[in-house]
Amino acid sequence: MTHARRLTLAHLWVAFAAFAIAAVLGVWQMWARSPLPAPYLTAQAYFTSVTAHGVSMAYVLTTFMVMGFGYYVAETTLGRPLPYPRLAWLGFALGILGTLMAAATIFAGNATVLFTFYPPLTASPFFYIGLVLVVVGSWIWCGLMIVAMLDFKRVNPGTPVPLAMFATVANAVMWLWTTVGVAAELLFQVIPAAFGWNEAIDVGLSRTLFSWTLHAIVYFWLIPAYIAFYTMAPQAAGGRLYSDTMGRLTFILFLIYSLPVGMHHLFMDPQQSSAFKFLQMSFTALVAAPTLLTVFTISASMEIAGRLRGGKGYFGWIAALPWDRPMVLATGMAFFMLWFGGGGGLINMSFGMNAMVHNTSWVTAHFHLIFGGTVVIMYFAIAYAIWPTLTGRQPASLRHQRLQLWLWFIGMMVMTLPWHYLGLQGQWRRVATFNYADPVIAGWGPWVIVSFAGGIILLASALLFVWNLLEFHRDRAVVAPEHPPIYALAVHPPNRVPAALNGFALWNVLVLVLMIAAYGYPIAQFFIIDAPEAIVHRVTGGG
Amino acid sequence: MALAPHPNYSAQVPPRVDDAVDDVALERVMREVPSGALALSLLTVGLLLLAWFLMYAFVFLPRGMVG
Amino acid sequence: MRADTEQDILKTELWWTALVTAVVTAIMLAIIYAGLVHHINPPSNIETVDPKTLHLTGEFTEGNLGTRVDGSQITSRIVATQFAFQPQCIVMPANRTVTLRFATPDVIHGILVTGTNVNTMIIPGYVSQVHTVFTKTGDLLMPCHEFCGLGHSQMWATVRVVPEDEFKPGPDGRVTCDAR
Ligand code: HEM
Ligand SMILES: [Cu+2]
Ligand SMILES: [Cu+2]
């Protein structure tokens, strides 16, 4: 096995181990919030669990998945050995060390601040240092991806960077920009407060800095799914990518517009003006564009496959697709969930309309659908597609893989549809127990139980997924073809592409300009108005 | 450790130019693509817009003024 | 539609982009309409208050909390602390424009009022202000909706919306839940 393959395998196993543990915690949380009596339930246990679930799903699963998949893409699309593999292992080690540090503090009860850690509540400093180490590990990955692309361009002047790699580097560049906000918040505000060097903290500033990171980070998690849509799904379906150019444009649009929009998470905050909220809402509307473009481009790519297989008419090509292949099945389900999750997102971003849903179960439903649903189901599909090339083995039948995907899809719909409804009724998030004796809340009970059932189906799917991965390592598995085709060709494969569609120098300038416009004054205002500071509240010591 | 490149990888250098797709068949289906994709995307985005406006008009606006 | 070259394909994509732009524009226009005509906007008053002296001086001292009528202005002032609201219950008249003002001396909280568009974060250092009109009478639930510590799940208050003619301020202009 090459170095990159070993790296990929190590990263992906860490990602999915964290995922499996977090899934168990998630189901227990559903139980706790329901009218049914749950075991071990205390406020301390619940918020420890939600912190661990949020951190594992949002930070550990995603970061390790993005990194592991990135190494795979770099090696397989560029056809060159990965540069500086030792540094890649250093990044991995930092990630592991950071994860263990954060996990130890969480489970010791010293970090019940949830994965968003809004000050002035502060955890033990080791929680934050753990998270910083994970981020530093991912920065190494960013550097390696950029170097790998530049090396490729130097050796192959004029050759387009393959789309999957182009997208991976777009993500790396975006992630470097993204982490600036939270890094500033942690290094200048939160960590000094956690160590006790500061007794007061400017909370308006810290929320604004965190919002810088908060939207773009979800695109960091999402891009592997989009890479699979553009470069893997058309191949799996037996077709071609409709347009390589549109793929490039989509990833560039993500880089540009996922950053100056984070303030849509602060619509209900008193410390920012309507003017900047409106400006960032407008940019948010623009970031809907790459997703809607993707819907069309990927539909067209699948249509090619369906028609090649004999599908006719406006919709006959859909039935003609090879739905028995996990990648195709997952793509269909991912788009189905995207309709609900994206629709919910359109409502969230709609300025005043955010008041209807802010901090209710509607939001929890929205991000479980789009992130836990659309994105994670594609993580599964990617794992199923590349694992045979990592271990050289694959199970004789894909039945269990299909079953696992179906369970995930059904579980996610059953869990999130009632959550949306409950959110509209006013059920709020992040609560250990509801007072079901209250007449308003009593009516929610049956719906909470339905969504709990969805959670149980999801857990079954999560465990089957791990089982399915183990199948690839079993002796009884059959030998996999050594170099299966993974990436799709485009209908018109690019021979040459303009420099702007083959690199990021120009786009970085644009990002800088937009970020100054969107965040310059909103950050500067805290130094101009001399905002009052809040007293630091430490949760350290299990209290 | 020197690593051998993987000559069969799809997006290889020079880019892979063959797959299981037959050129003649592709040319034939490309006369109809993307009519189906347009139909599907129009339908789904149309329904999306409709759902948004239903929520806007029947849930959001009746809940009244704030600000 | 032709697809002989990448340019042909991009032309098709351009049409789709135009349609997507139209959809997004329609949504934006509806949002602007809701803001300008129905006055539904996010709470954004950027008004600072020092959390350290909140309960000692000024508007948010204990005696000044709750609903108060001042001329035609009906304002309720509420302090959110770990893990209770002060007061736990406020009275509001139906069908009148009212103002809710919130502040906190400790950590981040937030509120929503079930079945309405009332929703704001409460950030230490700032006053959160929401103008609204309640149309349904009865007891509405006003929970703290942002995690504020281990007691967060037990933190809620009641908004008692009464018919306009039952809303009778005392001589000091105050209306409380106990008095009724
Ligand atoms: C077995 C499947 C899952 C179940 C049953 C589940 C359940 C839950 C529950 C009950 C909460 C707490 C809600 C609250 O207290 O307001 C939660 C929060 C969360 N979940 Fe999941 N979840 C699952 C899978 C996922 C996946 C796959 C992801 C993302 C990859 C995810 C990401 C999150 C995040 C980021 C939070 C927010 C934590 C916070 O509010 O601080 N979950 N989940
Ligand atoms: Cu966002
Ligand atoms: Cu709270």
PDB file of N, CA and C in Angstrom, chain B:
ATOM      1  N   MET B   1      11.010   6.382  -0.143  1.00  0.00           N
ATOM      2  CA  MET B   1      10.313   5.337  -0.925  1.00  0.00           C
ATOM      3  C   MET B   1       9.707   5.960  -2.179  1.00  0.00           C
ATOM      4  N   ALA B   2      10.127   5.487  -3.309  1.00  0.00           N
ATOM      5  CA  ALA B   2       9.542   6.008  -4.552  1.00  0.00           C
ATOM      6  C   ALA B   2       8.230   5.285  -4.822  1.00  0.00           C
ATOM      7  N   LEU B   3       7.264   6.045  -5.219  1.00  0.00           N
ATOM      8  CA  LEU B   3       5.962   5.451  -5.460  1.00  0.00           C
ATOM      9  C   LEU B   3       5.683   5.406  -6.955  1.00  0.00           C
ATOM     10  N   ALA B   4       5.217   4.267  -7.400  1.00  0.00           N
ATOM     11  CA  ALA B   4       4.866   4.168  -8.816  1.00  0.00           C
ATOM     12  C   ALA B   4       3.514   4.833  -9.030  1.00  0.00           C
ATOM     13  N   PRO B   5       3.407   5.626 -10.083  1.00  0.00           N
ATOM     14  CA  PRO B   5       2.092   6.182 -10.384  1.00  0.00           C
ATOM     15  C   PRO B   5       1.133   5.066 -10.789  1.00  0.00           C
ATOM     16  N   HIS B   6      -0.140   5.357 -10.772  1.00  0.00           N
ATOM     17  CA  HIS B   6      -1.137   4.341 -11.075  1.00  0.00           C
ATOM     18  C   HIS B   6      -1.670   4.575 -12.464  1.00  0.00           C
ATOM     19  N   PRO B   7      -1.155   3.869 -13.443  1.00  0.00           N
ATOM     20  CA  PRO B   7      -1.431   4.217 -14.826  1.00  0.00           C
ATOM     21  C   PRO B   7      -2.904   4.118 -15.210  1.00  0.00           C
ATOM     22  N   ASN B   8      -3.685   3.364 -14.478  1.00  0.00           N
ATOM     23  CA  ASN B   8      -5.065   3.188 -14.926  1.00  0.00           C
ATOM     24  C   ASN B   8      -6.034   4.172 -14.301  1.00  0.00           C
ATOM     25  N   TYR B   9      -5.540   5.047 -13.433  1.00  0.00           N
ATOM     26  CA  TYR B   9      -6.490   5.923 -12.789  1.00  0.00           C
ATOM     27  C   TYR B   9      -7.123   6.868 -13.761  1.00  0.00           C
ATOM     28  N   SER B  10      -8.418   7.044 -13.533  1.00  0.00           N
ATOM     29  CA  SER B  10      -9.261   7.708 -14.518  1.00  0.00           C
ATOM     30  C   SER B  10      -8.789   9.096 -14.903  1.00  0.00           C
ATOM     31  N   ALA B  11      -8.538   9.917 -13.894  1.00  0.00           N
ATOM     32  CA  ALA B  11      -8.184  11.283 -14.242  1.00  0.00           C
ATOM     33  C   ALA B  11      -6.668  11.409 -14.351  1.00  0.00           C
ATOM     34  N   GLN B  12      -6.047  10.442 -14.986  1.00  0.00           N
ATOM     35  CA  GLN B  12      -4.596  10.376 -15.073  1.00  0.00           C
ATOM     36  C   GLN B  12      -4.012  11.454 -15.959  1.00  0.00           C
ATOM     37  N   VAL B  13      -2.719  11.564 -15.900  1.00  0.00           N
ATOM     38  CA  VAL B  13      -1.998  12.485 -16.776  1.00  0.00           C
ATOM     39  C   VAL B  13      -1.332  11.653 -17.856  1.00  0.00           C
ATOM     40  N   PRO B  14      -1.541  11.874 -19.123  1.00  0.00           N
ATOM     41  CA  PRO B  14      -2.576  12.752 -19.651  1.00  0.00           C
ATOM     42  C   PRO B  14      -3.946  12.192 -19.291  1.00  0.00           C
ATOM     43  N   PRO B  15      -4.943  13.064 -19.203  1.00  0.00           N
ATOM     44  CA  PRO B  15      -6.227  12.610 -18.697  1.00  0.00           C
ATOM     45  C   PRO B  15      -6.718  11.383 -19.446  1.00  0.00           C
ATOM     46  N   ARG B  16      -7.370  10.528 -18.680  1.00  0.00           N
ATOM     47  CA  ARG B  16      -7.941   9.332 -19.272  1.00  0.00           C
ATOM     48  C   ARG B  16      -8.948   9.756 -20.334  1.00  0.00           C
ATOM     49  N   VAL B  17      -8.903   9.154 -21.503  1.00  0.00           N
ATOM     50  CA  VAL B  17      -9.821   9.583 -22.550  1.00  0.00           C
ATOM     51  C   VAL B  17     -10.839   8.502 -22.890  1.00  0.00           C
ATOM     52  N   ASP B  18     -10.759   7.376 -22.227  1.00  0.00           N
ATOM     53  CA  ASP B  18     -11.722   6.324 -22.555  1.00  0.00           C
ATOM     54  C   ASP B  18     -12.474   5.916 -21.304  1.00  0.00           C
ATOM     55  N   ASP B  19     -13.742   5.569 -21.480  1.00  0.00           N
ATOM     56  CA  ASP B  19     -14.470   4.884 -20.426  1.00  0.00           C
ATOM     57  C   ASP B  19     -15.434   3.940 -21.135  1.00  0.00           C
ATOM     58  N   ALA B  20     -16.377   3.389 -20.385  1.00  0.00           N
ATOM     59  CA  ALA B  20     -17.263   2.392 -20.978  1.00  0.00           C
ATOM     60  C   ALA B  20     -18.279   3.019 -21.933  1.00  0.00           C
ATOM     61  N   VAL B  21     -18.253   4.361 -22.019  1.00  0.00           N
ATOM     62  CA  VAL B  21     -19.259   5.039 -22.828  1.00  0.00           C
ATOM     63  C   VAL B  21     -18.867   5.019 -24.304  1.00  0.00           C
ATOM     64  N   ASP B  22     -19.824   4.622 -25.135  1.00  0.00           N
ATOM     65  CA  ASP B  22     -19.596   4.552 -26.575  1.00  0.00           C
ATOM     66  C   ASP B  22     -19.877   5.922 -27.194  1.00  0.00           C
ATOM     67  N   ASP B  23     -18.922   6.416 -28.002  1.00  0.00           N
ATOM     68  CA  ASP B  23     -19.021   7.778 -28.536  1.00  0.00           C
ATOM     69  C   ASP B  23     -20.278   8.019 -29.359  1.00  0.00           C
ATOM     70  N   VAL B  24     -20.618   7.030 -30.165  1.00  0.00           N
ATOM     71  CA  VAL B  24     -21.788   7.194 -31.025  1.00  0.00           C
ATOM     72  C   VAL B  24     -23.053   7.287 -30.178  1.00  0.00           C
ATOM     73  N   ALA B  25     -23.135   6.383 -29.203  1.00  0.00           N
ATOM     74  CA  ALA B  25     -24.301   6.402 -28.310  1.00  0.00           C
ATOM     75  C   ALA B  25     -24.363   7.727 -27.562  1.00  0.00           C
ATOM     76  N   LEU B  26     -23.210   8.210 -27.118  1.00  0.00           N
ATOM     77  CA  LEU B  26     -23.172   9.472 -26.377  1.00  0.00           C
ATOM     78  C   LEU B  26     -23.708  10.606 -27.242  1.00  0.00           C
ATOM     79  N   GLU B  27     -23.221  10.634 -28.494  1.00  0.00           N
ATOM     80  CA  GLU B  27     -23.673  11.696 -29.388  1.00  0.00           C
ATOM     81  C   GLU B  27     -25.186  11.634 -29.580  1.00  0.00           C
ATOM     82  N   ARG B  28     -25.709  10.429 -29.650  1.00  0.00           N
ATOM     83  CA  ARG B  28     -27.150  10.262 -29.832  1.00  0.00           C
ATOM     84  C   ARG B  28     -27.909  10.804 -28.612  1.00  0.00           C
ATOM     85  N   VAL B  29     -27.479  10.399 -27.387  1.00  0.00           N
ATOM     86  CA  VAL B  29     -28.256  10.853 -26.228  1.00  0.00           C
ATOM     87  C   VAL B  29     -28.064  12.344 -25.984  1.00  0.00           C
ATOM     88  N   MET B  30     -26.920  12.885 -26.409  1.00  0.00           N
ATOM     89  CA  MET B  30     -26.702  14.316 -26.150  1.00  0.00           C
ATOM     90  C   MET B  30     -27.652  15.192 -26.961  1.00  0.00           C
ATOM     91  N   ARG B  31     -28.346  14.576 -27.916  1.00  0.00           N
ATOM     92  CA  ARG B  31     -29.361  15.363 -28.624  1.00  0.00           C
ATOM     93  C   ARG B  31     -30.585  15.614 -27.735  1.00  0.00           C
ATOM     94  N   GLU B  32     -30.781  14.766 -26.754  1.00  0.00           N
ATOM     95  CA  GLU B  32     -31.939  14.957 -25.857  1.00  0.00           C
ATOM     96  C   GLU B  32     -31.544  15.579 -24.518  1.00  0.00           C
ATOM     97  N   VAL B  33     -30.364  15.235 -24.028  1.00  0.00           N
ATOM     98  CA  VAL B  33     -29.889  15.845 -22.770  1.00  0.00           C
ATOM     99  C   VAL B  33     -29.712  17.336 -23.024  1.00  0.00           C
ATOM    100  N   PRO B  34     -30.098  18.235 -22.140  1.00  0.00           N
ATOM    101  CA  PRO B  34     -30.613  18.036 -20.794  1.00  0.00           C
ATOM    102  C   PRO B  34     -32.104  18.280 -20.663  1.00  0.00           C
ATOM    103  N   SER B  35     -32.902  17.822 -21.627  1.00  0.00           N
ATOM    104  CA  SER B  35     -34.340  18.100 -21.492  1.00  0.00           C
ATOM    105  C   SER B  35     -34.901  17.486 -20.206  1.00  0.00           C
ATOM    106  N   GLY B  36     -34.480  16.276 -19.890  1.00  0.00           N
ATOM    107  CA  GLY B  36     -34.969  15.635 -18.673  1.00  0.00           C
ATOM    108  C   GLY B  36     -34.466  16.343 -17.426  1.00  0.00           C
ATOM    109  N   ALA B  37     -33.203  16.744 -17.456  1.00  0.00           N
ATOM    110  CA  ALA B  37     -32.641  17.431 -16.292  1.00  0.00           C
ATOM    111  C   ALA B  37     -33.346  18.760 -16.080  1.00  0.00           C
ATOM    112  N   LEU B  38     -33.651  19.445 -17.178  1.00  0.00           N
ATOM    113  CA  LEU B  38     -34.368  20.715 -17.051  1.00  0.00           C
ATOM    114  C   LEU B  38     -35.744  20.486 -16.460  1.00  0.00           C
ATOM    115  N   ALA B  39     -36.427  19.451 -16.960  1.00  0.00           N
ATOM    116  CA  ALA B  39     -37.759  19.157 -16.437  1.00  0.00           C
ATOM    117  C   ALA B  39     -37.685  18.878 -14.940  1.00  0.00           C
ATOM    118  N   LEU B  40     -36.731  18.037 -14.560  1.00  0.00           N
ATOM    119  CA  LEU B  40     -36.617  17.668 -13.148  1.00  0.00           C
ATOM    120  C   LEU B  40     -36.237  18.869 -12.282  1.00  0.00           C
ATOM    121  N   SER B  41     -35.248  19.655 -12.746  1.00  0.00           N
ATOM    122  CA  SER B  41     -34.803  20.787 -11.929  1.00  0.00           C
ATOM    123  C   SER B  41     -35.884  21.850 -11.844  1.00  0.00           C
ATOM    124  N   LEU B  42     -36.587  22.089 -12.957  1.00  0.00           N
ATOM    125  CA  LEU B  42     -37.666  23.073 -12.918  1.00  0.00           C
ATOM    126  C   LEU B  42     -38.730  22.648 -11.932  1.00  0.00           C
ATOM    127  N   LEU B  43     -39.072  21.369 -11.985  1.00  0.00           N
ATOM    128  CA  LEU B  43     -40.098  20.860 -11.084  1.00  0.00           C
ATOM    129  C   LEU B  43     -39.662  21.020  -9.624  1.00  0.00           C
ATOM    130  N   THR B  44     -38.449  20.582  -9.309  1.00  0.00           N
ATOM    131  CA  THR B  44     -38.039  20.597  -7.902  1.00  0.00           C
ATOM    132  C   THR B  44     -37.828  22.033  -7.408  1.00  0.00           C
ATOM    133  N   VAL B  45     -37.205  22.877  -8.235  1.00  0.00           N
ATOM    134  CA  VAL B  45     -36.989  24.253  -7.775  1.00  0.00           C
ATOM    135  C   VAL B  45     -38.318  24.998  -7.721  1.00  0.00           C
ATOM    136  N   GLY B  46     -39.229  24.687  -8.644  1.00  0.00           N
ATOM    137  CA  GLY B  46     -40.561  25.294  -8.590  1.00  0.00           C
ATOM    138  C   GLY B  46     -41.280  24.924  -7.305  1.00  0.00           C
ATOM    139  N   LEU B  47     -41.232  23.645  -6.959  1.00  0.00           N
ATOM    140  CA  LEU B  47     -41.873  23.204  -5.711  1.00  0.00           C
ATOM    141  C   LEU B  47     -41.207  23.842  -4.494  1.00  0.00           C
ATOM    142  N   LEU B  48     -39.905  24.012  -4.594  1.00  0.00           N
ATOM    143  CA  LEU B  48     -39.157  24.640  -3.492  1.00  0.00           C
ATOM    144  C   LEU B  48     -39.647  26.060  -3.274  1.00  0.00           C
ATOM    145  N   LEU B  49     -39.756  26.809  -4.366  1.00  0.00           N
ATOM    146  CA  LEU B  49     -40.212  28.197  -4.280  1.00  0.00           C
ATOM    147  C   LEU B  49     -41.640  28.238  -3.734  1.00  0.00           C
ATOM    148  N   LEU B  50     -42.460  27.314  -4.206  1.00  0.00           N
ATOM    149  CA  LEU B  50     -43.846  27.242  -3.739  1.00  0.00           C
ATOM    150  C   LEU B  50     -43.876  26.984  -2.224  1.00  0.00           C
ATOM    151  N   ALA B  51     -43.091  26.002  -1.782  1.00  0.00           N
ATOM    152  CA  ALA B  51     -43.075  25.672  -0.360  1.00  0.00           C
ATOM    153  C   ALA B  51     -42.621  26.887   0.457  1.00  0.00           C
ATOM    154  N   TRP B  52     -41.616  27.584  -0.045  1.00  0.00           N
ATOM    155  CA  TRP B  52     -41.134  28.773   0.667  1.00  0.00           C
ATOM    156  C   TRP B  52     -42.258  29.795   0.801  1.00  0.00           C
ATOM    157  N   PHE B  53     -42.964  30.055  -0.291  1.00  0.00           N
ATOM    158  CA  PHE B  53     -44.020  31.068  -0.251  1.00  0.00           C
ATOM    159  C   PHE B  53     -45.197  30.634   0.618  1.00  0.00           C
ATOM    160  N   LEU B  54     -45.491  29.343   0.662  1.00  0.00           N
ATOM    161  CA  LEU B  54     -46.560  28.871   1.540  1.00  0.00           C
ATOM    162  C   LEU B  54     -46.191  29.128   3.001  1.00  0.00           C
ATOM    163  N   MET B  55     -44.951  28.806   3.357  1.00  0.00           N
ATOM    164  CA  MET B  55     -44.498  29.076   4.722  1.00  0.00           C
ATOM    165  C   MET B  55     -44.527  30.572   5.014  1.00  0.00           C
ATOM    166  N   TYR B  56     -44.097  31.344   4.071  1.00  0.00           N
ATOM    167  CA  TYR B  56     -44.027  32.801   4.218  1.00  0.00           C
ATOM    168  C   TYR B  56     -45.419  33.376   4.448  1.00  0.00           C
ATOM    169  N   ALA B  57     -46.362  32.981   3.592  1.00  0.00           N
ATOM    170  CA  ALA B  57     -47.682  33.609   3.627  1.00  0.00           C
ATOM    171  C   ALA B  57     -48.559  33.047   4.740  1.00  0.00           C
ATOM    172  N   PHE B  58     -48.428  31.753   5.040  1.00  0.00           N
ATOM    173  CA  PHE B  58     -49.390  31.145   5.956  1.00  0.00           C
ATOM    174  C   PHE B  58     -48.852  30.864   7.350  1.00  0.00           C
ATOM    175  N   VAL B  59     -47.547  30.917   7.540  1.00  0.00           N
ATOM    176  CA  VAL B  59     -47.018  30.731   8.887  1.00  0.00           C
ATOM    177  C   VAL B  59     -46.328  32.007   9.358  1.00  0.00           C
ATOM    178  N   PHE B  60     -45.455  32.529   8.524  1.00  0.00           N
ATOM    179  CA  PHE B  60     -44.605  33.636   8.969  1.00  0.00           C
ATOM    180  C   PHE B  60     -45.370  34.954   9.106  1.00  0.00           C
ATOM    181  N   LEU B  61     -45.983  35.430   8.039  1.00  0.00           N
ATOM    182  CA  LEU B  61     -46.654  36.741   8.113  1.00  0.00           C
ATOM    183  C   LEU B  61     -47.756  36.772   9.191  1.00  0.00           C
ATOM    184  N   PRO B  62     -48.597  35.718   9.332  1.00  0.00           N
ATOM    185  CA  PRO B  62     -49.635  35.773  10.367  1.00  0.00           C
ATOM    186  C   PRO B  62     -49.076  35.884  11.788  1.00  0.00           C
ATOM    187  N   ARG B  63     -47.816  35.507  11.992  1.00  0.00           N
ATOM    188  CA  ARG B  63     -47.275  35.580  13.346  1.00  0.00           C
ATOM    189  C   ARG B  63     -46.957  37.013  13.754  1.00  0.00           C
ATOM    190  N   GLY B  64     -47.029  37.912  12.803  1.00  0.00           N
ATOM    191  CA  GLY B  64     -47.050  39.303  13.179  1.00  0.00           C
ATOM    192  C   GLY B  64     -45.730  40.020  13.249  1.00  0.00           C
ATOM    193  N   MET B  65     -45.890  41.318  13.521  1.00  0.00           N
ATOM    194  CA  MET B  65     -44.787  42.263  13.432  1.00  0.00           C
ATOM    195  C   MET B  65     -43.802  42.085  14.586  1.00  0.00           C
ATOM    196  N   VAL B  66     -42.526  42.157  14.298  1.00  0.00           N
ATOM    197  CA  VAL B  66     -41.498  42.267  15.333  1.00  0.00           C
ATOM    198  C   VAL B  66     -40.384  43.143  14.788  1.00  0.00           C
ATOM    199  N   GLY B  67     -39.560  43.662  15.659  1.00  0.00           N
ATOM    200  CA  GLY B  67     -38.427  44.423  15.127  1.00  0.00           C
ATOM    201  C   GLY B  67     -37.959  45.462  16.106  1.00  0.00           C
TER     202      GLY B  67
END
